[in-house]
Amino acid sequence: MQSVEISGLKEIQKRLEGYPEAMKKARSEFFEEAGREMLSTVRRRIGGQGYVANVQDQYIGSGGGYAAVRAKAKTYLHGDAAGYITNALENGHKIRVPTSYAMRKRESRAKKDFVPGKYMYRMTNADVARRLTEEGAREMEKKLSLIHISEPT
């Protein structure tokens, strides 16, 4: 009776069992690093005295599949929600014109009707996404090369 023996099959099987967990861990680590990078870039682009920059925070998806930067929830600056102020800073806003009679007698110092936005999120997204995509692919390959499956000898 003839028999066929495959050597190394159990070793390959063990490596394959660990692959999904390793892939999930590598992806999660990548998005944590990407979140830190995006947060520092957004804070740098906001500038100023740090009031608005300090209410920004990074968020990682529950499955580790994405990273985001946004204003902290339930945080207020000068009586307004931090997200409201961040949105006005990002997209620009109209300048309020005094409505009371006493205020209208005094001339407004405003020279424009609209303040342009800083677009700190939009510019960060374009800049960081391109760079992190290239670096991320290399890092994922590097981390997953530890689980490299070789042909049995």
PDB file of C-alpha atoms in Angstrom:
ATOM      1  CA  MET A   1       0.000   0.000   0.000  1.00  0.00           C
ATOM      2  CA  GLN A   2       1.309   3.411  -0.898  1.00  0.00           C
ATOM      3  CA  SER A   3       1.166   6.428   1.386  1.00  0.00           C
ATOM      4  CA  VAL A   4       1.712  10.127   0.962  1.00  0.00           C
ATOM      5  CA  GLU A   5       3.298  12.141   3.734  1.00  0.00           C
ATOM      6  CA  ILE A   6       3.185  15.923   3.826  1.00  0.00           C
ATOM      7  CA  SER A   7       5.820  17.266   6.131  1.00  0.00           C
ATOM      8  CA  GLY A   8       5.413  20.707   7.613  1.00  0.00           C
ATOM      9  CA  LEU A   9       1.619  20.835   7.191  1.00  0.00           C
ATOM     10  CA  LYS A  10       0.985  21.253  10.898  1.00  0.00           C
ATOM     11  CA  GLU A  11       3.500  24.111  11.061  1.00  0.00           C
ATOM     12  CA  ILE A  12       1.785  25.919   8.178  1.00  0.00           C
ATOM     13  CA  GLN A  13      -1.592  25.319   9.800  1.00  0.00           C
ATOM     14  CA  LYS A  14      -0.390  26.889  13.076  1.00  0.00           C
ATOM     15  CA  ARG A  15       0.928  29.952  11.232  1.00  0.00           C
ATOM     16  CA  LEU A  16      -2.335  30.370   9.335  1.00  0.00           C
ATOM     17  CA  GLU A  17      -4.347  30.184  12.557  1.00  0.00           C
ATOM     18  CA  GLY A  18      -2.474  33.185  13.925  1.00  0.00           C
ATOM     19  CA  TYR A  19      -2.767  35.228  10.732  1.00  0.00           C
ATOM     20  CA  PRO A  20      -6.191  36.909  11.309  1.00  0.00           C
ATOM     21  CA  GLU A  21      -5.257  37.992  14.837  1.00  0.00           C
ATOM     22  CA  ALA A  22      -1.885  39.306  13.670  1.00  0.00           C
ATOM     23  CA  MET A  23      -3.536  41.183  10.805  1.00  0.00           C
ATOM     24  CA  LYS A  24      -6.108  42.725  13.163  1.00  0.00           C
ATOM     25  CA  LYS A  25      -3.387  43.722  15.647  1.00  0.00           C
ATOM     26  CA  ALA A  26      -1.184  45.246  12.923  1.00  0.00           C
ATOM     27  CA  ARG A  27      -4.135  47.210  11.513  1.00  0.00           C
ATOM     28  CA  SER A  28      -5.102  48.468  14.978  1.00  0.00           C
ATOM     29  CA  GLU A  29      -1.520  49.579  15.723  1.00  0.00           C
ATOM     30  CA  PHE A  30      -1.362  51.353  12.363  1.00  0.00           C
ATOM     31  CA  PHE A  31      -4.567  53.324  12.994  1.00  0.00           C
ATOM     32  CA  GLU A  32      -3.467  54.274  16.515  1.00  0.00           C
ATOM     33  CA  GLU A  33      -0.253  55.698  15.089  1.00  0.00           C
ATOM     34  CA  ALA A  34      -2.154  57.396  12.258  1.00  0.00           C
ATOM     35  CA  GLY A  35      -4.533  58.965  14.797  1.00  0.00           C
ATOM     36  CA  ARG A  36      -1.643  60.412  16.800  1.00  0.00           C
ATOM     37  CA  GLU A  37      -0.080  61.783  13.627  1.00  0.00           C
ATOM     38  CA  MET A  38      -3.354  63.382  12.485  1.00  0.00           C
ATOM     39  CA  LEU A  39      -4.029  64.871  15.924  1.00  0.00           C
ATOM     40  CA  SER A  40      -0.637  66.568  16.113  1.00  0.00           C
ATOM     41  CA  THR A  41      -1.016  67.899  12.546  1.00  0.00           C
ATOM     42  CA  VAL A  42      -4.504  69.302  13.220  1.00  0.00           C
ATOM     43  CA  ARG A  43      -3.375  70.922  16.470  1.00  0.00           C
ATOM     44  CA  ARG A  44      -0.398  72.499  14.713  1.00  0.00           C
ATOM     45  CA  ARG A  45      -2.623  73.869  11.930  1.00  0.00           C
ATOM     46  CA  ILE A  46      -5.134  75.370  14.371  1.00  0.00           C
ATOM     47  CA  GLY A  47      -2.456  77.489  16.019  1.00  0.00           C
ATOM     48  CA  GLY A  48      -3.492  80.286  18.363  1.00  0.00           C
ATOM     49  CA  GLN A  49      -3.305  80.076  22.139  1.00  0.00           C
ATOM     50  CA  GLY A  50      -4.316  76.439  22.302  1.00  0.00           C
ATOM     51  CA  TYR A  51      -7.916  76.682  23.531  1.00  0.00           C
ATOM     52  CA  VAL A  52      -9.421  75.055  20.449  1.00  0.00           C
ATOM     53  CA  ALA A  53      -6.409  72.832  19.770  1.00  0.00           C
ATOM     54  CA  ASN A  54      -6.581  71.330  23.257  1.00  0.00           C
ATOM     55  CA  VAL A  55     -10.199  70.186  22.859  1.00  0.00           C
ATOM     56  CA  GLN A  56      -9.324  68.088  19.794  1.00  0.00           C
ATOM     57  CA  ASP A  57      -8.898  64.379  20.384  1.00  0.00           C
ATOM     58  CA  GLN A  58      -8.231  61.246  18.369  1.00  0.00           C
ATOM     59  CA  TYR A  59     -10.787  58.456  18.089  1.00  0.00           C
ATOM     60  CA  ILE A  60     -10.035  54.906  17.004  1.00  0.00           C
ATOM     61  CA  GLY A  61     -12.843  52.716  15.649  1.00  0.00           C
ATOM     62  CA  SER A  62     -14.155  49.992  17.959  1.00  0.00           C
ATOM     63  CA  GLY A  63     -12.800  47.342  15.609  1.00  0.00           C
ATOM     64  CA  GLY A  64      -9.573  49.261  15.041  1.00  0.00           C
ATOM     65  CA  GLY A  65     -10.535  49.907  11.427  1.00  0.00           C
ATOM     66  CA  TYR A  66     -10.287  53.690  11.290  1.00  0.00           C
ATOM     67  CA  ALA A  67      -8.881  56.737  13.029  1.00  0.00           C
ATOM     68  CA  ALA A  68     -10.463  60.184  13.297  1.00  0.00           C
ATOM     69  CA  VAL A  69      -9.735  63.537  14.887  1.00  0.00           C
ATOM     70  CA  ARG A  70     -12.585  65.706  16.132  1.00  0.00           C
ATOM     71  CA  ALA A  71     -13.581  67.975  18.983  1.00  0.00           C
ATOM     72  CA  LYS A  72     -14.261  66.284  22.317  1.00  0.00           C
ATOM     73  CA  ALA A  73     -17.924  65.712  23.075  1.00  0.00           C
ATOM     74  CA  LYS A  74     -19.622  67.661  25.872  1.00  0.00           C
ATOM     75  CA  THR A  75     -16.786  70.193  26.004  1.00  0.00           C
ATOM     76  CA  TYR A  76     -17.476  73.914  25.974  1.00  0.00           C
ATOM     77  CA  LEU A  77     -15.392  76.992  25.155  1.00  0.00           C
ATOM     78  CA  HIS A  78     -16.734  80.383  26.196  1.00  0.00           C
ATOM     79  CA  GLY A  79     -20.263  78.953  26.531  1.00  0.00           C
ATOM     80  CA  ASP A  80     -20.362  77.298  23.089  1.00  0.00           C
ATOM     81  CA  ALA A  81     -19.836  73.632  22.275  1.00  0.00           C
ATOM     82  CA  ALA A  82     -16.271  72.880  21.183  1.00  0.00           C
ATOM     83  CA  GLY A  83     -17.569  71.188  18.038  1.00  0.00           C
ATOM     84  CA  TYR A  84     -19.473  74.340  17.064  1.00  0.00           C
ATOM     85  CA  ILE A  85     -16.358  76.498  17.437  1.00  0.00           C
ATOM     86  CA  THR A  86     -14.197  73.954  15.631  1.00  0.00           C
ATOM     87  CA  ASN A  87     -16.695  73.862  12.756  1.00  0.00           C
ATOM     88  CA  ALA A  88     -16.697  77.660  12.484  1.00  0.00           C
ATOM     89  CA  LEU A  89     -12.902  77.688  12.503  1.00  0.00           C
ATOM     90  CA  GLU A  90     -12.713  74.933   9.871  1.00  0.00           C
ATOM     91  CA  ASN A  91     -15.299  76.287   7.422  1.00  0.00           C
ATOM     92  CA  GLY A  92     -15.352  79.994   8.196  1.00  0.00           C
ATOM     93  CA  HIS A  93     -18.254  82.007   9.593  1.00  0.00           C
ATOM     94  CA  LYS A  94     -20.213  85.205   9.176  1.00  0.00           C
ATOM     95  CA  ILE A  95     -19.343  88.159  11.354  1.00  0.00           C
ATOM     96  CA  ARG A  96     -22.181  89.145  13.625  1.00  0.00           C
ATOM     97  CA  VAL A  97     -23.558  92.617  13.037  1.00  0.00           C
ATOM     98  CA  PRO A  98     -24.780  94.453  16.151  1.00  0.00           C
ATOM     99  CA  THR A  99     -28.577  94.501  16.260  1.00  0.00           C
ATOM    100  CA  SER A 100     -29.368  96.793  19.180  1.00  0.00           C
ATOM    101  CA  TYR A 101     -29.787 100.531  18.618  1.00  0.00           C
ATOM    102  CA  ALA A 102     -26.987 101.398  21.067  1.00  0.00           C
ATOM    103  CA  MET A 103     -24.552  99.138  19.280  1.00  0.00           C
ATOM    104  CA  ARG A 104     -25.516 100.404  15.807  1.00  0.00           C
ATOM    105  CA  LYS A 105     -24.606 103.975  16.716  1.00  0.00           C
ATOM    106  CA  ARG A 106     -21.010 102.879  17.168  1.00  0.00           C
ATOM    107  CA  GLU A 107     -19.301 101.876  13.924  1.00  0.00           C
ATOM    108  CA  SER A 108     -18.361  98.219  13.616  1.00  0.00           C
ATOM    109  CA  ARG A 109     -14.661  97.370  13.478  1.00  0.00           C
ATOM    110  CA  ALA A 110     -15.375  94.515  11.081  1.00  0.00           C
ATOM    111  CA  LYS A 111     -13.883  95.062   7.650  1.00  0.00           C
ATOM    112  CA  LYS A 112     -15.442  91.953   6.080  1.00  0.00           C
ATOM    113  CA  ASP A 113     -18.763  90.119   6.308  1.00  0.00           C
ATOM    114  CA  PHE A 114     -17.171  86.669   6.462  1.00  0.00           C
ATOM    115  CA  VAL A 115     -14.113  85.098   8.107  1.00  0.00           C
ATOM    116  CA  PRO A 116     -12.514  82.452   5.850  1.00  0.00           C
ATOM    117  CA  GLY A 117     -11.947  78.995   7.259  1.00  0.00           C
ATOM    118  CA  LYS A 118      -8.598  77.482   8.161  1.00  0.00           C
ATOM    119  CA  TYR A 119      -9.510  74.085   6.639  1.00  0.00           C
ATOM    120  CA  MET A 120      -7.231  72.327   9.118  1.00  0.00           C
ATOM    121  CA  TYR A 121      -9.120  69.011   8.848  1.00  0.00           C
ATOM    122  CA  ARG A 122      -9.398  69.064   5.062  1.00  0.00           C
ATOM    123  CA  MET A 123      -5.712  69.889   4.536  1.00  0.00           C
ATOM    124  CA  THR A 124      -4.615  67.342   7.147  1.00  0.00           C
ATOM    125  CA  ASN A 125      -6.731  64.657   5.516  1.00  0.00           C
ATOM    126  CA  ALA A 126      -5.141  65.185   2.106  1.00  0.00           C
ATOM    127  CA  ASP A 127      -1.587  65.524   3.415  1.00  0.00           C
ATOM    128  CA  VAL A 128      -1.498  62.802   6.055  1.00  0.00           C
ATOM    129  CA  ALA A 129      -3.613  60.270   4.147  1.00  0.00           C
ATOM    130  CA  ARG A 130      -1.209  60.204   1.212  1.00  0.00           C
ATOM    131  CA  ARG A 131       1.856  59.802   3.412  1.00  0.00           C
ATOM    132  CA  LEU A 132       0.323  57.282   5.811  1.00  0.00           C
ATOM    133  CA  THR A 133      -1.009  55.131   2.986  1.00  0.00           C
ATOM    134  CA  GLU A 134       2.483  54.646   1.624  1.00  0.00           C
ATOM    135  CA  GLU A 135       4.071  54.143   5.038  1.00  0.00           C
ATOM    136  CA  GLY A 136       1.185  51.981   6.249  1.00  0.00           C
ATOM    137  CA  ALA A 137       1.520  49.504   3.413  1.00  0.00           C
ATOM    138  CA  ARG A 138       5.212  49.098   4.170  1.00  0.00           C
ATOM    139  CA  GLU A 139       4.603  48.722   7.914  1.00  0.00           C
ATOM    140  CA  MET A 140       1.824  46.155   7.407  1.00  0.00           C
ATOM    141  CA  GLU A 141       4.065  44.110   5.120  1.00  0.00           C
ATOM    142  CA  LYS A 142       6.878  44.310   7.641  1.00  0.00           C
ATOM    143  CA  LYS A 143       4.691  43.200  10.556  1.00  0.00           C
ATOM    144  CA  LEU A 144       3.044  40.426   8.581  1.00  0.00           C
ATOM    145  CA  SER A 145       6.364  39.155   7.237  1.00  0.00           C
ATOM    146  CA  LEU A 146       6.933  37.686  10.686  1.00  0.00           C
ATOM    147  CA  ILE A 147       4.165  35.219   9.855  1.00  0.00           C
ATOM    148  CA  HIS A 148       5.618  34.443   6.448  1.00  0.00           C
ATOM    149  CA  ILE A 149       4.503  31.054   5.183  1.00  0.00           C
ATOM    150  CA  SER A 150       7.205  29.113   3.451  1.00  0.00           C
ATOM    151  CA  GLU A 151       7.043  26.032   1.307  1.00  0.00           C
ATOM    152  CA  PRO A 152       7.614  22.784   3.226  1.00  0.00           C
ATOM    153  CA  THR A 153      10.862  21.038   2.454  1.00  0.00           C
TER     154      THR A 153
END
